[in-house]
Amino acid sequence: VSAEPDGPEDRLRRFATIWSRAVFPVTSTSLTRPEFEERLLPLARRLSEALRARAFDAQAAKAVGAALVDAHCTDPDALSASLDCVDAYLVLYCGEDGPQEDLRTRCSRLQHAMAAGYAQALRARTLAEQEAIAQAALQAQGVVAQALHASEARFRAVFEGAAIGIGIADLEGNVLQINGAMMRMFGGGEQTVRGRNVREWTHAEDAPQVWKLYEELVRGEREHYHVEKAFYRPDGTVLWTNLTVSLLRDADGRPQYQLALMEDTTERRLLNLRLRYEATHDALTGLPNRTLFFERLEKVLAAGEEQRFGLCYLDLDGFKTINDSLGHAAGDRLLVEVADRLQSCATAPGEMVARLGGDEFVALTTGPDTRREVDDLAARIMNALLAPVRIDGRELTVRGSIGIVEGAAGERSAAEVLRSADITMYRAKSAGGNRFELADAEADARAITRHGLTTALPAALERGEFFIEYQPLVHLGDGSVRGAEALVRWLHPQHGVLGPDRFIPLAEHTGLIVPLGRWVLEHSVRQARAWRERSGETTPLRINVNLSPCQLTHPGLVQDTVDILERAGVEPEALCLEVTESALIGADDDLLKPLRRLAEMGVDIALDDFGTGYSNLANLRRLPVSVLKLDRSFTQSMQQFPADPVDLKIVEGIVSLAHSLDLAVTVEGVETGAQAEQLRILGCDTAQGWYYARPGPPDRLHELALADATG
Amino acid sequence: MERPAWAPRSIDISVPSVSRIYDYYLGGSHNFEVDREAARRAMEFMPGLPKIAQANRAFTRRAVRYAIGRGVTQFLDIGSGIPTFGSVHEVARAAGSDARVVHVDHDPVAVAHSQAVLADNADADVVAADLRKPQDILTSPQVGRLLDLDRPVALLLVAVLHFVEDEDDPYAAVAELTAALAPGSLLVLTHASYEGIPLPQRRAEGVVDVYKDIRNPLIMRSREKIARFFEGYDMVEPGLVPMPHWRPETAPEDEDPYAFSGFAGVGRTS
């Protein structure tokens, strides 16, 4: 709007400019000053018009005052500045030529109205804004309250629905709140948990640190802890839990509550205990098993030096026979009965009975004086087995062999102790059973060597560790060498040369005797041929080879012998097989058949160790035997002079009997010339012994034979 | 135990709120005595605080009009506070009829009030969210409904970043928001600083202490640090300057000396 310079419009604008300049600094409008001036211009016009109106009405100025508030001139200084401006310039710029006094009066009244209008509008605006913000606050609080309610509802659902037990207590231990799961864990009934104090929940099985951790937590020194803990339920049963307790702090970090989360592990624990029990107990007898026994024994052995232990290792005698004849069910019932009786023998603290398996049991006693106690224990066990066991109407006699080991802790391992007990038990068993033996180191060592030899035997045969020595057989009539007995030796890499008594029983036990025997036969027969070749046709030396009971029953015996003889090109007559008397006692025709076949072929069969068994002399006729080898016990007394007349009579009788059955008689163990002479007088045919020669290499025998021939 | 994310902070109107204090600086009555009490204490140290608030409003008004002038008619106003006169939707509507505005604030009272004010306004809405969690803002239904993020948006961070402490990483928050914006978008920003305040720093620190007391710390940042918020933006002329110097419509020398406190600037993404 262009205004005529200094015309009414121009003057009005100048008034608005002055006004805006006066008020702008105290407004908080975001308008620029020129924009603000544009907002004031219509207000200035209304004031100007009201000032000069024909009919004066001050109310118009009220609206102007209100409009100032609308233009965000809410600072009262804006009103004051505005009134100053109107007072000083309205009449001057907008009064035109009106009566001055009248204009001034009007101007004053306009200012009063403007102030009133401003005040009314500001009051209304203030109230409206206060109302609005209060409403907004309420609204917001409502939203928050709702959200909180929802959140709390969710929390409550989590709290109540959780499968885990949740409880909150204050720092004095008073239980404030618990959830359903926790209540159920304690067996229901809110009063059983709520209102109680955490500190009352001690349990006999509390680990020592449980309450220390608790104290640290409530003192604020620990944020949480996790333990396994038991509780007593009101009905007296035990609740086992995995318990996690956390410290809850307030917004300023001060400890406020304790929160317990607990998981019921009672069932799992019972299951674990049962599994543990099953893993450590024998299902049949309910006794601790090998695992548990070893745990206990190891614990005992790991204890201090003052601790001693005594162990009885029991193996029932002849249990296999009972099992085989009466069946396993009866065998099991016998074991159960034995287990019960054993258990009653070891009831003192520190004593235990376990079943190691089969019919093997152990009883353990511990303490400072087990030397005496273990003997008592063994005696109690033997005593407990005395009364027969009644099964299926039968009275079964139970006997057992016990190996006892006693000693101080810390010297041997559990395995060593048990092995010693095992060896000792076998010693008791081989001494006839139904007895107990005390372990001794030497016997153990022998057994251990025996064990070592047994396991080394097969490899020894492969590696050629065996060799044969020959002991000459001399004709008593003319003193000529007629043959030799082949005696096998083992050149053991550690133990040196071992005699047959050290390993033949082991070889028989393991069955290795069959290949070993074959090896001996083969080499001896080959040796016999070598002698024959070297001595010419004149003096064919015979070879005596021992046959073990095992070989006797081996189906290949006859064929093997025939093959060996044929391969070596040796006549059967050059071979004599020696069989012990005991191997043939009670022999039936089946057992004798191979011997008969060999005898028919021309092989001599000698009855070795004759007189040590209980031979039925009448039976001799039945046997395919051509030689009796008289045991050295009969000839020992003849080393002195004069000889025992009874022995002389016996030998004389045997020789007479033998000769009447057409059997030759060989004597062993001849050590003196007197002895040899006596035996010759008594009619013995052949002799062997140190008097003639010790067993030796084959060449020595050859030399003897040659010397004999030339002498 | 930590308060779950979905449980809102409780409302305690006995605790001063920065948005209601701001309203008081601007002569409004959307405030309670606690707010006024805090504001008066701050003004004891710095009587010109209302002038700074007013300069912020004036800058915002110019910046919004600048944006509309460049064809940017979508506004995301974070830290919008109490909507009174000169608010973004008011200025935007005055300048361009098709403007769409989403206000964001984490003060539930400010949000409730904004909802009341905007109840009948189809082109503007408010989100209760926190600048420190940009995804809450960007994925809000209001943003989804009102803003087309494939087109340029003017992101307003007026007088709000100085309430985000360094440990909450305001730079990462701004970068996350920026990453969501289409090319040609604008960042409109003002920030408090000791630079430009017509008082010794010791005195201005009194104001910082007041805000610390009301648990809404005011973080004064240097111009250099403020400039870092514009990483990835081309600065619009005249760059990062005291508020009265940003594209003034009247002579800056006429402005109150307090209006020169802190910095303002507009950047544009390319």
PDB file of C-alpha atoms in Angstrom, chain A residues 328-498:
ATOM      1  CA  HIS A 328      22.077-121.176  37.184  1.00  0.00           C
ATOM      2  CA  ALA A 329      18.936-120.311  39.125  1.00  0.00           C
ATOM      3  CA  ALA A 330      20.070-122.516  41.987  1.00  0.00           C
ATOM      4  CA  GLY A 331      23.585-121.114  41.663  1.00  0.00           C
ATOM      5  CA  ASP A 332      22.202-117.592  41.909  1.00  0.00           C
ATOM      6  CA  ARG A 333      20.199-118.440  44.997  1.00  0.00           C
ATOM      7  CA  LEU A 334      23.285-119.896  46.571  1.00  0.00           C
ATOM      8  CA  LEU A 335      25.190-116.692  45.813  1.00  0.00           C
ATOM      9  CA  VAL A 336      22.422-114.596  47.367  1.00  0.00           C
ATOM     10  CA  GLU A 337      22.511-116.712  50.515  1.00  0.00           C
ATOM     11  CA  VAL A 338      26.306-116.504  50.666  1.00  0.00           C
ATOM     12  CA  ALA A 339      26.111-112.725  50.151  1.00  0.00           C
ATOM     13  CA  ASP A 340      23.681-112.423  53.074  1.00  0.00           C
ATOM     14  CA  ARG A 341      25.916-114.472  55.316  1.00  0.00           C
ATOM     15  CA  LEU A 342      28.998-112.499  54.324  1.00  0.00           C
ATOM     16  CA  GLN A 343      27.216-109.259  54.974  1.00  0.00           C
ATOM     17  CA  SER A 344      26.454-110.350  58.516  1.00  0.00           C
ATOM     18  CA  CYS A 345      30.185-110.993  59.022  1.00  0.00           C
ATOM     19  CA  ALA A 346      31.234-107.430  58.248  1.00  0.00           C
ATOM     20  CA  THR A 347      28.966-105.087  60.118  1.00  0.00           C
ATOM     21  CA  ALA A 348      31.460-102.959  62.020  1.00  0.00           C
ATOM     22  CA  PRO A 349      32.247 -99.438  60.849  1.00  0.00           C
ATOM     23  CA  GLY A 350      35.038 -99.540  58.301  1.00  0.00           C
ATOM     24  CA  GLU A 351      34.043-102.985  57.128  1.00  0.00           C
ATOM     25  CA  MET A 352      32.450-103.816  53.821  1.00  0.00           C
ATOM     26  CA  VAL A 353      31.588-106.797  51.680  1.00  0.00           C
ATOM     27  CA  ALA A 354      31.446-106.698  47.907  1.00  0.00           C
ATOM     28  CA  ARG A 355      30.843-109.136  45.092  1.00  0.00           C
ATOM     29  CA  LEU A 356      33.498-108.875  42.427  1.00  0.00           C
ATOM     30  CA  GLY A 357      31.720-111.166  40.032  1.00  0.00           C
ATOM     31  CA  GLY A 358      30.864-114.829  39.668  1.00  0.00           C
ATOM     32  CA  ASP A 359      31.486-116.554  42.983  1.00  0.00           C
ATOM     33  CA  GLU A 360      34.199-114.118  44.042  1.00  0.00           C
ATOM     34  CA  PHE A 361      33.575-111.942  47.062  1.00  0.00           C
ATOM     35  CA  VAL A 362      35.724-109.587  49.066  1.00  0.00           C
ATOM     36  CA  ALA A 363      35.448-108.390  52.623  1.00  0.00           C
ATOM     37  CA  LEU A 364      37.378-105.333  53.711  1.00  0.00           C
ATOM     38  CA  THR A 365      38.223-104.146  57.164  1.00  0.00           C
ATOM     39  CA  THR A 366      40.040-100.939  58.005  1.00  0.00           C
ATOM     40  CA  GLY A 367      41.456 -99.332  61.081  1.00  0.00           C
ATOM     41  CA  PRO A 368      44.641 -99.357  63.149  1.00  0.00           C
ATOM     42  CA  ASP A 369      44.549-103.026  64.161  1.00  0.00           C
ATOM     43  CA  THR A 370      43.597-104.943  61.072  1.00  0.00           C
ATOM     44  CA  ARG A 371      46.333-107.559  61.643  1.00  0.00           C
ATOM     45  CA  ARG A 372      44.110-109.209  64.223  1.00  0.00           C
ATOM     46  CA  GLU A 373      40.783-108.129  62.797  1.00  0.00           C
ATOM     47  CA  VAL A 374      41.336-109.589  59.360  1.00  0.00           C
ATOM     48  CA  ASP A 375      42.016-113.036  60.811  1.00  0.00           C
ATOM     49  CA  ASP A 376      38.832-112.756  62.856  1.00  0.00           C
ATOM     50  CA  LEU A 377      36.992-111.642  59.757  1.00  0.00           C
ATOM     51  CA  ALA A 378      38.257-114.601  57.735  1.00  0.00           C
ATOM     52  CA  ALA A 379      37.326-116.937  60.578  1.00  0.00           C
ATOM     53  CA  ARG A 380      33.867-115.426  60.789  1.00  0.00           C
ATOM     54  CA  ILE A 381      33.430-115.955  57.048  1.00  0.00           C
ATOM     55  CA  MET A 382      34.560-119.569  57.171  1.00  0.00           C
ATOM     56  CA  ASN A 383      32.242-120.058  60.105  1.00  0.00           C
ATOM     57  CA  ALA A 384      29.329-118.429  58.305  1.00  0.00           C
ATOM     58  CA  LEU A 385      29.741-120.879  55.448  1.00  0.00           C
ATOM     59  CA  LEU A 386      29.648-123.900  57.725  1.00  0.00           C
ATOM     60  CA  ALA A 387      25.893-124.368  57.829  1.00  0.00           C
ATOM     61  CA  PRO A 388      24.626-126.000  54.629  1.00  0.00           C
ATOM     62  CA  VAL A 389      22.496-123.940  52.265  1.00  0.00           C
ATOM     63  CA  ARG A 390      19.075-125.312  51.554  1.00  0.00           C
ATOM     64  CA  ILE A 391      18.012-124.987  47.941  1.00  0.00           C
ATOM     65  CA  ASP A 392      15.158-126.884  46.306  1.00  0.00           C
ATOM     66  CA  GLY A 393      15.057-129.254  49.205  1.00  0.00           C
ATOM     67  CA  ARG A 394      18.741-130.054  48.955  1.00  0.00           C
ATOM     68  CA  GLU A 395      21.285-129.272  51.552  1.00  0.00           C
ATOM     69  CA  LEU A 396      24.298-127.864  49.790  1.00  0.00           C
ATOM     70  CA  THR A 397      27.595-127.691  51.552  1.00  0.00           C
ATOM     71  CA  VAL A 398      29.380-124.474  50.792  1.00  0.00           C
ATOM     72  CA  ARG A 399      33.114-124.188  51.132  1.00  0.00           C
ATOM     73  CA  GLY A 400      35.383-121.390  50.178  1.00  0.00           C
ATOM     74  CA  SER A 401      39.012-120.461  49.837  1.00  0.00           C
ATOM     75  CA  ILE A 402      40.155-117.147  51.191  1.00  0.00           C
ATOM     76  CA  GLY A 403      43.252-115.152  50.355  1.00  0.00           C
ATOM     77  CA  ILE A 404      44.078-112.583  53.000  1.00  0.00           C
ATOM     78  CA  VAL A 405      46.089-109.435  52.425  1.00  0.00           C
ATOM     79  CA  GLU A 406      46.844-107.122  55.293  1.00  0.00           C
ATOM     80  CA  GLY A 407      48.996-104.045  55.335  1.00  0.00           C
ATOM     81  CA  ALA A 408      49.479-100.330  55.807  1.00  0.00           C
ATOM     82  CA  ALA A 409      47.909 -97.762  53.520  1.00  0.00           C
ATOM     83  CA  GLY A 410      50.052 -95.937  51.021  1.00  0.00           C
ATOM     84  CA  GLU A 411      52.303 -98.837  50.027  1.00  0.00           C
ATOM     85  CA  ARG A 412      50.488-100.568  47.212  1.00  0.00           C
ATOM     86  CA  SER A 413      47.846 -99.727  44.643  1.00  0.00           C
ATOM     87  CA  ALA A 414      44.374-101.210  44.864  1.00  0.00           C
ATOM     88  CA  ALA A 415      45.092-103.398  41.840  1.00  0.00           C
ATOM     89  CA  GLU A 416      48.263-104.750  43.445  1.00  0.00           C
ATOM     90  CA  VAL A 417      46.467-105.522  46.676  1.00  0.00           C
ATOM     91  CA  LEU A 418      43.694-107.312  44.868  1.00  0.00           C
ATOM     92  CA  ARG A 419      46.129-109.324  42.748  1.00  0.00           C
ATOM     93  CA  SER A 420      47.996-110.424  45.847  1.00  0.00           C
ATOM     94  CA  ALA A 421      44.701-111.454  47.420  1.00  0.00           C
ATOM     95  CA  ASP A 422      43.745-113.335  44.285  1.00  0.00           C
ATOM     96  CA  ILE A 423      47.066-115.210  44.176  1.00  0.00           C
ATOM     97  CA  THR A 424      46.785-116.055  47.854  1.00  0.00           C
ATOM     98  CA  MET A 425      43.245-117.285  47.382  1.00  0.00           C
ATOM     99  CA  TYR A 426      44.465-119.641  44.620  1.00  0.00           C
ATOM    100  CA  ARG A 427      47.168-120.834  46.950  1.00  0.00           C
ATOM    101  CA  ALA A 428      44.484-121.674  49.503  1.00  0.00           C
ATOM    102  CA  LYS A 429      42.495-123.376  46.795  1.00  0.00           C
ATOM    103  CA  SER A 430      45.386-125.456  45.482  1.00  0.00           C
ATOM    104  CA  ALA A 431      46.182-126.443  49.039  1.00  0.00           C
ATOM    105  CA  GLY A 432      42.821-128.184  49.016  1.00  0.00           C
ATOM    106  CA  GLY A 433      40.394-125.304  49.516  1.00  0.00           C
ATOM    107  CA  ASN A 434      38.141-124.672  52.499  1.00  0.00           C
ATOM    108  CA  ARG A 435      40.861-122.663  54.195  1.00  0.00           C
ATOM    109  CA  PHE A 436      42.420-119.260  54.296  1.00  0.00           C
ATOM    110  CA  GLU A 437      45.971-118.312  53.554  1.00  0.00           C
ATOM    111  CA  LEU A 438      47.833-115.162  54.382  1.00  0.00           C
ATOM    112  CA  ALA A 439      49.591-113.433  51.504  1.00  0.00           C
ATOM    113  CA  ASP A 440      53.359-113.483  51.549  1.00  0.00           C
ATOM    114  CA  ALA A 441      55.611-111.676  49.184  1.00  0.00           C
ATOM    115  CA  GLU A 442      57.583-114.717  48.086  1.00  0.00           C
ATOM    116  CA  ALA A 443      54.526-116.734  47.164  1.00  0.00           C
ATOM    117  CA  ASP A 444      53.224-113.723  45.312  1.00  0.00           C
ATOM    118  CA  ALA A 445      56.477-113.385  43.413  1.00  0.00           C
ATOM    119  CA  ARG A 446      56.392-117.045  42.431  1.00  0.00           C
ATOM    120  CA  ALA A 447      52.876-116.751  41.242  1.00  0.00           C
ATOM    121  CA  ILE A 448      53.718-113.615  39.363  1.00  0.00           C
ATOM    122  CA  THR A 449      56.695-115.406  37.710  1.00  0.00           C
ATOM    123  CA  ARG A 450      54.485-118.323  36.864  1.00  0.00           C
ATOM    124  CA  HIS A 451      52.067-115.931  35.306  1.00  0.00           C
ATOM    125  CA  GLY A 452      54.884-114.319  33.322  1.00  0.00           C
ATOM    126  CA  LEU A 453      56.185-117.704  32.147  1.00  0.00           C
ATOM    127  CA  THR A 454      52.740-118.810  31.082  1.00  0.00           C
ATOM    128  CA  THR A 455      52.256-115.797  28.886  1.00  0.00           C
ATOM    129  CA  ALA A 456      55.808-116.085  27.474  1.00  0.00           C
ATOM    130  CA  LEU A 457      55.504-119.779  26.525  1.00  0.00           C
ATOM    131  CA  PRO A 458      54.024-119.552  23.020  1.00  0.00           C
ATOM    132  CA  ALA A 459      56.574-116.985  21.870  1.00  0.00           C
ATOM    133  CA  ALA A 460      59.382-119.029  23.427  1.00  0.00           C
ATOM    134  CA  LEU A 461      58.475-122.011  21.293  1.00  0.00           C
ATOM    135  CA  GLU A 462      58.433-119.829  18.169  1.00  0.00           C
ATOM    136  CA  ARG A 463      61.755-118.233  19.037  1.00  0.00           C
ATOM    137  CA  GLY A 464      63.418-121.589  19.684  1.00  0.00           C
ATOM    138  CA  GLU A 465      64.166-120.976  23.358  1.00  0.00           C
ATOM    139  CA  PHE A 466      63.741-124.680  24.170  1.00  0.00           C
ATOM    140  CA  PHE A 467      66.471-127.293  23.967  1.00  0.00           C
ATOM    141  CA  ILE A 468      66.848-130.942  24.962  1.00  0.00           C
ATOM    142  CA  GLU A 469      69.280-132.651  27.301  1.00  0.00           C
ATOM    143  CA  TYR A 470      69.776-136.378  27.400  1.00  0.00           C
ATOM    144  CA  GLN A 471      70.360-138.616  30.368  1.00  0.00           C
ATOM    145  CA  PRO A 472      71.808-142.021  29.597  1.00  0.00           C
ATOM    146  CA  LEU A 473      69.957-145.254  30.395  1.00  0.00           C
ATOM    147  CA  VAL A 474      72.478-147.885  31.419  1.00  0.00           C
ATOM    148  CA  HIS A 475      72.064-151.664  31.361  1.00  0.00           C
ATOM    149  CA  LEU A 476      72.680-152.898  34.882  1.00  0.00           C
ATOM    150  CA  GLY A 477      73.920-156.267  33.744  1.00  0.00           C
ATOM    151  CA  ASP A 478      76.877-155.093  31.657  1.00  0.00           C
ATOM    152  CA  GLY A 479      76.959-151.332  32.319  1.00  0.00           C
ATOM    153  CA  SER A 480      76.489-150.495  28.638  1.00  0.00           C
ATOM    154  CA  VAL A 481      74.588-147.403  27.508  1.00  0.00           C
ATOM    155  CA  ARG A 482      71.372-148.570  25.957  1.00  0.00           C
ATOM    156  CA  GLY A 483      69.683-145.237  25.343  1.00  0.00           C
ATOM    157  CA  ALA A 484      68.752-141.932  26.901  1.00  0.00           C
ATOM    158  CA  GLU A 485      65.763-140.030  28.266  1.00  0.00           C
ATOM    159  CA  ALA A 486      65.102-136.758  26.487  1.00  0.00           C
ATOM    160  CA  LEU A 487      64.578-133.907  28.995  1.00  0.00           C
ATOM    161  CA  VAL A 488      63.344-130.550  27.704  1.00  0.00           C
ATOM    162  CA  ARG A 489      64.857-127.239  28.997  1.00  0.00           C
ATOM    163  CA  TRP A 490      63.875-123.652  28.487  1.00  0.00           C
ATOM    164  CA  LEU A 491      66.607-121.087  28.020  1.00  0.00           C
ATOM    165  CA  HIS A 492      64.606-118.161  29.313  1.00  0.00           C
ATOM    166  CA  PRO A 493      66.045-114.726  28.348  1.00  0.00           C
ATOM    167  CA  GLN A 494      65.677-113.435  31.954  1.00  0.00           C
ATOM    168  CA  HIS A 495      65.481-116.461  34.204  1.00  0.00           C
ATOM    169  CA  GLY A 496      68.158-118.566  32.517  1.00  0.00           C
ATOM    170  CA  VAL A 497      67.749-122.342  32.073  1.00  0.00           C
ATOM    171  CA  LEU A 498      64.471-123.605  33.508  1.00  0.00           C
TER     172      LEU A 498
END
